[in-house]
Coordinates of C-alpha atoms (C1' of nucleotides) in Angstrom, one line a residue:
Chain A
M1 CA 5.8 0.9 18.6
I2 CA 7.4 2.2 21.8
S3 CA 6.7 0.2 24.9
K4 CA 4.3 1.3 27.6
K5 CA 7.3 1.5 29.8
C6 CA 8.8 4.1 27.5
K7 CA 5.5 6.0 27.4
Y8 CA 5.5 6.0 31.2
A9 CA 9.0 7.3 31.2
I10 CA 8.2 10.2 29.0
K11 CA 5.1 11.1 31.1
A12 CA 7.1 10.9 34.3
L13 CA 9.8 13.3 32.9
L14 CA 7.1 15.6 31.6
Y15 CA 5.5 15.6 35.0
L16 CA 8.8 16.2 36.8
A17 CA 9.6 19.1 34.5
D18 CA 6.4 20.7 35.5
H19 CA 6.3 20.0 39.1
Q20 CA 9.7 20.0 40.5
S21 CA 11.6 23.0 41.9
D22 CA 14.7 23.7 43.8
E23 CA 12.9 23.1 47.0
R24 CA 10.8 20.3 45.9
S25 CA 11.4 16.7 44.8
V26 CA 8.5 14.7 43.6
F27 CA 7.3 11.3 45.0
S28 CA 7.0 8.4 42.6
S29 CA 3.6 7.8 44.1
E30 CA 2.5 11.3 43.2
I31 CA 3.5 10.8 39.5
A32 CA 1.9 7.3 39.5
E33 CA -1.4 8.7 40.7
K34 CA -1.5 11.8 38.5
E35 CA -0.4 10.0 35.4
N36 CA -2.2 6.7 35.9
I37 CA 1.0 4.7 35.9
P38 CA 1.2 1.4 38.0
K39 CA 3.1 2.4 41.1
K40 CA 5.6 -0.4 41.5
F41 CA 6.3 -0.4 37.8
L42 CA 7.0 3.3 37.8
E43 CA 9.5 2.8 40.7
T44 CA 11.6 0.5 38.5
I45 CA 11.4 2.9 35.6
L46 CA 12.5 5.9 37.7
R47 CA 15.4 3.9 39.1
E48 CA 16.6 3.1 35.6
L49 CA 16.4 6.8 34.6
R50 CA 18.4 7.6 37.7
N51 CA 21.0 5.1 36.6
F52 CA 21.2 6.8 33.3
K53 CA 21.9 10.1 35.2
L54 CA 18.7 11.8 34.0
L55 CA 17.3 11.9 37.6
Q56 CA 18.5 12.3 41.1
S57 CA 16.8 10.6 43.9
Q58 CA 16.5 11.1 47.7
R59 CA 15.3 8.5 50.1
G60 CA 13.3 8.8 53.2
K61 CA 10.2 10.7 54.2
T62 CA 11.0 13.9 52.3
G63 CA 12.6 12.1 49.5
G64 CA 11.6 11.8 45.9
Y65 CA 13.0 12.4 42.4
R66 CA 14.1 15.4 40.4
L67 CA 15.7 16.0 37.1
I68 CA 19.4 16.4 36.9
K69 CA 19.5 17.3 33.3
N70 CA 17.7 20.4 32.0
P71 CA 14.5 19.3 30.2
D72 CA 15.7 21.4 27.3
D73 CA 18.6 18.9 26.9
I74 CA 16.7 15.7 27.2
Y75 CA 15.9 14.5 23.7
L76 CA 13.4 11.9 22.9
S77 CA 15.8 10.0 20.8
E78 CA 18.1 9.3 23.8
L79 CA 15.3 8.6 26.1
I80 CA 13.8 6.0 23.8
R81 CA 17.2 4.4 23.3
M82 CA 17.7 4.2 27.1
V83 CA 14.3 2.5 27.7
D84 CA 13.5 0.6 24.6
G85 CA 16.8 0.3 22.8
P86 CA 17.0 0.7 19.0
I87 CA 14.9 3.2 17.1
A88 CA 15.5 1.8 13.6
M89 CA 13.2 -0.6 12.0
L90 CA 16.0 -3.1 11.1
P91 CA 18.9 -4.2 13.3
C92 CA 21.3 -3.7 10.4
V93 CA 20.5 0.0 10.0
S94 CA 20.6 0.9 13.7
L95 CA 23.1 3.6 14.6
N96 CA 23.3 2.7 18.3
Y97 CA 22.3 -0.9 18.4
Y98 CA 23.7 -2.3 15.1
A99 CA 23.3 -6.0 14.6
S100 CA 24.1 -7.9 11.4
C101 CA 21.5 -9.9 9.5
E102 CA 22.8 -13.5 9.4
E103 CA 20.7 -14.5 6.4
C104 CA 21.6 -11.4 4.3
D105 CA 24.4 -10.4 2.0
E106 CA 24.6 -6.9 3.5
E107 CA 26.6 -5.5 0.6
N108 CA 23.9 -6.2 -1.9
C109 CA 20.9 -5.9 0.4
E110 CA 17.9 -4.3 -1.4
I111 CA 16.0 -3.4 1.6
K112 CA 18.5 -1.5 3.7
T113 CA 18.3 1.7 1.8
V114 CA 14.7 2.4 2.4
F115 CA 15.0 1.7 6.2
E116 CA 18.0 4.0 6.4
K117 CA 15.8 6.7 5.0
V118 CA 13.1 6.0 7.5
R119 CA 15.6 6.0 10.3
D120 CA 17.0 9.4 9.2
R121 CA 13.5 10.9 8.9
T122 CA 12.5 9.6 12.3
L123 CA 15.7 10.8 13.9
E124 CA 15.2 14.3 12.4
V125 CA 12.1 14.5 14.6
L126 CA 13.3 12.7 17.7
T127 CA 16.7 14.3 18.0
T128 CA 15.1 17.8 17.8
T129 CA 12.3 17.1 20.3
S130 CA 13.2 17.7 23.9
I131 CA 11.1 17.1 27.0
S132 CA 10.6 20.9 27.3
S133 CA 9.7 21.3 23.6
M134 CA 6.9 18.8 24.0
K135 CA 5.1 21.3 26.2
N136 CA 4.5 23.6 23.3
K137 CA 2.2 21.6 21.2
V138 CA 2.4 23.2 17.8
Chain B
M1 CA 11.5 -2.8 14.5
I2 CA 9.7 -4.8 11.8
S3 CA 9.5 -8.5 12.5
K4 CA 11.6 -11.2 10.8
K5 CA 8.4 -12.4 9.2
C6 CA 7.9 -9.0 7.6
K7 CA 11.5 -8.9 6.4
Y8 CA 11.0 -12.4 4.9
A9 CA 7.8 -11.2 3.2
I10 CA 9.7 -8.3 1.6
K11 CA 12.5 -10.6 0.4
A12 CA 10.0 -13.1 -1.0
L13 CA 8.2 -10.4 -3.0
L14 CA 11.5 -9.0 -4.3
Y15 CA 12.5 -12.5 -5.3
L16 CA 9.2 -13.1 -7.1
A17 CA 9.4 -9.8 -8.9
D18 CA 12.8 -10.9 -10.3
H19 CA 12.1 -14.5 -11.1
Q20 CA 8.6 -15.0 -12.1
S21 CA 7.3 -14.7 -15.6
D22 CA 4.1 -15.4 -17.5
E23 CA 5.2 -19.0 -18.0
R24 CA 6.8 -19.5 -14.6
S25 CA 5.5 -19.6 -11.1
V26 CA 8.1 -19.9 -8.3
F27 CA 8.2 -22.6 -5.6
S28 CA 8.3 -21.6 -2.0
S29 CA 11.1 -24.0 -1.5
E30 CA 13.1 -22.1 -4.2
I31 CA 12.6 -18.8 -2.4
A32 CA 13.4 -20.3 1.0
E33 CA 16.6 -21.7 -0.2
K34 CA 17.8 -18.7 -2.2
E35 CA 16.9 -16.2 0.5
N36 CA 17.7 -18.3 3.5
I37 CA 14.2 -18.3 4.9
P38 CA 12.9 -21.2 7.0
K39 CA 10.9 -23.3 4.6
K40 CA 7.7 -24.0 6.6
F41 CA 7.7 -20.5 8.0
L42 CA 7.8 -19.1 4.5
E43 CA 4.9 -21.2 3.4
T44 CA 2.6 -19.6 6.0
I45 CA 3.9 -16.1 5.0
L46 CA 3.2 -16.7 1.3
R47 CA -0.3 -18.1 2.1
E48 CA -1.0 -14.9 4.1
L49 CA 0.1 -12.7 1.2
R50 CA -2.1 -14.8 -1.1
N51 CA -5.0 -14.1 1.2
F52 CA -4.3 -10.4 1.0
K53 CA -4.5 -10.8 -2.9
L54 CA -0.9 -9.9 -3.5
L55 CA -0.1 -13.4 -4.7
Q56 CA -1.7 -16.2 -6.7
S57 CA -0.9 -19.8 -5.9
Q58 CA -1.1 -23.0 -7.8
R59 CA -1.0 -26.4 -6.2
G60 CA 0.6 -29.6 -7.5
K61 CA 3.7 -30.6 -9.1
T62 CA 4.1 -27.6 -11.4
G63 CA 2.6 -25.2 -8.9
G64 CA 4.1 -22.3 -7.0
Y65 CA 3.4 -18.6 -6.5
R66 CA 3.4 -15.5 -8.6
L67 CA 2.5 -11.9 -8.1
I68 CA -1.0 -10.7 -8.9
K69 CA -0.2 -7.1 -8.3
N70 CA 2.3 -5.2 -10.3
P71 CA 5.4 -4.7 -8.1
D72 CA 5.2 -1.1 -9.0
D73 CA 2.0 -0.9 -7.1
I74 CA 3.0 -2.8 -4.0
Y75 CA 4.0 -0.2 -1.4
L76 CA 6.0 -1.0 1.6
S77 CA 3.5 0.8 3.8
E78 CA 0.7 -1.6 2.9
L79 CA 3.0 -4.7 3.1
I80 CA 4.2 -3.8 6.6
R81 CA 0.6 -3.2 7.7
M82 CA -0.5 -6.6 6.3
V83 CA 2.2 -8.5 8.1
D84 CA 3.0 -6.5 11.2
G85 CA 0.1 -4.3 11.7
P86 CA 0.5 -0.7 12.8
I87 CA 3.4 1.5 11.6
A88 CA 3.0 4.3 14.1
M89 CA 5.0 4.3 17.4
L90 CA 1.9 4.9 19.5
P91 CA -1.5 3.2 19.2
C92 CA -3.3 6.5 19.5
V93 CA -1.6 8.0 16.4
S94 CA -2.0 5.0 14.1
L95 CA -4.0 5.8 11.0
N96 CA -4.9 2.2 10.2
Y97 CA -4.8 0.6 13.7
Y98 CA -5.9 3.3 16.0
A99 CA -6.4 2.4 19.7
S100 CA -7.1 4.8 22.5
C101 CA -4.8 5.2 25.4
E102 CA -6.8 4.3 28.5
E103 CA -4.6 6.1 30.9
C104 CA -4.4 9.3 28.8
D105 CA -6.5 12.4 28.4
E106 CA -6.1 12.4 24.7
E107 CA -7.3 16.0 24.2
N108 CA -4.5 17.3 26.3
C109 CA -1.8 14.7 25.5
E110 CA 1.6 16.2 25.2
I111 CA 3.3 13.3 23.6
K112 CA 0.9 12.7 20.6
T113 CA 2.2 15.5 18.5
V114 CA 5.8 14.4 18.1
F115 CA 4.7 10.8 17.3
E116 CA 2.3 12.1 14.7
K117 CA 5.3 13.9 13.1
V118 CA 7.3 10.7 13.2
R119 CA 4.5 8.8 11.7
D120 CA 4.1 11.3 8.8
R121 CA 7.8 11.4 8.1
T122 CA 7.9 7.6 8.1
L123 CA 5.0 7.3 5.8
E124 CA 6.4 9.8 3.4
V125 CA 9.1 7.2 2.8
L126 CA 7.1 4.0 3.0
T127 CA 4.2 5.1 0.9
T128 CA 6.5 6.1 -1.9
T129 CA 8.6 3.0 -1.9
S130 CA 7.4 0.1 -3.9
I131 CA 8.8 -3.4 -4.4
S132 CA 10.1 -2.4 -7.8
S133 CA 11.6 0.8 -6.6
M134 CA 13.6 -1.1 -4.1
K135 CA 15.6 -2.6 -6.9
N136 CA 17.2 0.8 -7.7
K137 CA 19.3 1.4 -4.7
V138 CA 20.0 5.1 -4.9
Chain C
dA1 C1' 0.2 -44.8 -8.9
dT2 C1' 3.8 -41.5 -7.8
dA3 C1' 6.0 -37.5 -6.6
dA4 C1' 5.9 -32.9 -5.8
dT5 C1' 3.6 -29.1 -4.6
dT6 C1' 0.3 -25.9 -1.8
dC7 C1' -2.8 -25.8 2.1
dC8 C1' -4.2 -26.1 6.9
dT9 C1' -4.3 -26.6 12.0
dA10 C1' -2.1 -27.3 16.0
dT11 C1' 1.6 -26.8 18.7
dC12 C1' 5.6 -25.0 21.0
dA13 C1' 9.9 -23.0 22.9
dA14 C1' 12.0 -18.8 23.7
dC15 C1' 11.6 -14.2 24.6
dT16 C1' 9.5 -9.8 25.8
dT17 C1' 6.4 -7.1 28.2
dT18 C1' 4.1 -5.6 32.0
dA19 C1' 3.8 -5.7 35.8
dT20 C1' 3.6 -7.4 41.4
dA21 C1' 5.5 -9.2 45.9
dG22 C1' 8.1 -8.7 49.8
dG23 C1' 10.9 -6.6 52.1
dA24 C1' 15.6 -3.8 53.1
dA25 C1' 17.7 0.7 53.7
dT26 C1' 17.2 5.5 54.5
dT27 C1' 15.4 9.7 56.4
dA28 C1' 12.6 13.3 58.7
dA29 C1' 9.8 14.2 62.3
dA30 C1' 6.8 13.2 66.4
Chain D
dT1 C1' 13.8 6.5 69.9
dT2 C1' 9.9 5.1 67.6
dT3 C1' 7.1 5.8 63.6
dA4 C1' 5.9 6.6 59.0
dA5 C1' 7.1 7.4 54.6
dT6 C1' 10.0 7.1 51.2
dT7 C1' 13.5 4.9 47.8
dC8 C1' 16.0 0.7 46.6
dC9 C1' 16.5 -4.1 45.3
dT10 C1' 15.7 -8.9 43.8
dA11 C1' 12.9 -12.3 42.5
dT12 C1' 8.9 -13.8 40.4
dA13 C1' 5.2 -14.4 37.2
dA14 C1' 1.3 -14.1 34.0
dA15 C1' 0.2 -12.8 29.5
dG16 C1' 1.4 -11.9 25.0
dT17 C1' 4.4 -12.1 20.9
dT18 C1' 7.7 -14.1 17.9
dG19 C1' 9.6 -17.4 15.1
dA20 C1' 9.2 -21.2 14.0
dT21 C1' 8.0 -26.8 13.4
dA22 C1' 5.0 -31.1 12.9
dG23 C1' 2.1 -33.8 10.6
dG24 C1' -0.5 -34.5 7.4
dA25 C1' -4.6 -33.3 3.7
dA26 C1' -5.7 -31.8 -0.9
dT27 C1' -4.2 -31.0 -5.5
dT28 C1' -2.0 -31.7 -9.8
dA29 C1' 1.2 -33.1 -13.7
dT30 C1' 3.4 -37.1 -15.3

DNA sequence: ATAATTCCTATCAACTTTATAGGAATTAAA
DNA sequence: TTTAATTCCTATAAAGTTGATAGGAATTAT
């Protein structure tokens, strides 16, 4: 399961992709209201996404957020990793957040292989799905 | 991520598949020791698996556990569901543990589709991998 | 009787998740 | 220069989940 936080992040980016323009940043309060996301929680999420250089923010009365990266180039795999961390179902098969299994003999592990397959299948989808491609529900 | 509990369950079933026989049940303490699983924790896991009719148990001095189901017929998908619950990355795309998203308009949801794809790819692996097939690491 | 097992309930510490509170800093505009 | 609206930041916290452990009861072969 992805966290609610991650789902909120996806929704926020989708909303931004639709509603921003060169002239217009978008208030977090607007996103929160339209997407039914708790206001203060969304603020912290947007700040994180800004720290990851996905967003640009502007303070003050005419402030708000806008995308820095082209939504064509924001892939779900990287977004999930930023917000939730590992995608794999086992720490020892994670590509970006590898952690060894203390109780295992990893050389002779019988359960790694299947979760490597799951990881690869999952990534086939997530690394080819961008924020903009999610708009075309096929 | 699957839980440690789930990983322990997989290991326990793999161990049973290898070490049981018609004459021999296996003690939980033996599995715990050989697989480095906390003893008391494993007891509760094995009891759950028994309740799910995967295992049979016998009390007393010559007691222990053995598989009821053929390990050819125990698929990872069902095991994970028994121990951890849903496999899908979103409640609203879960086949066995569906839950609606309160804050979403599910008809027009832009994020469901991709997670349905992930679910299907994941299940392609997990529904075709049995305890016995995990022995042949290919 | 004894010893070894499974069975059962309750408990619990640590961690994670999902937020909220309370304000500070910034900015445009009245 | 004041006001109002925003982002930014830190701290806190309630609720839920995870990963166990405690303490014994019931069962069974010897």
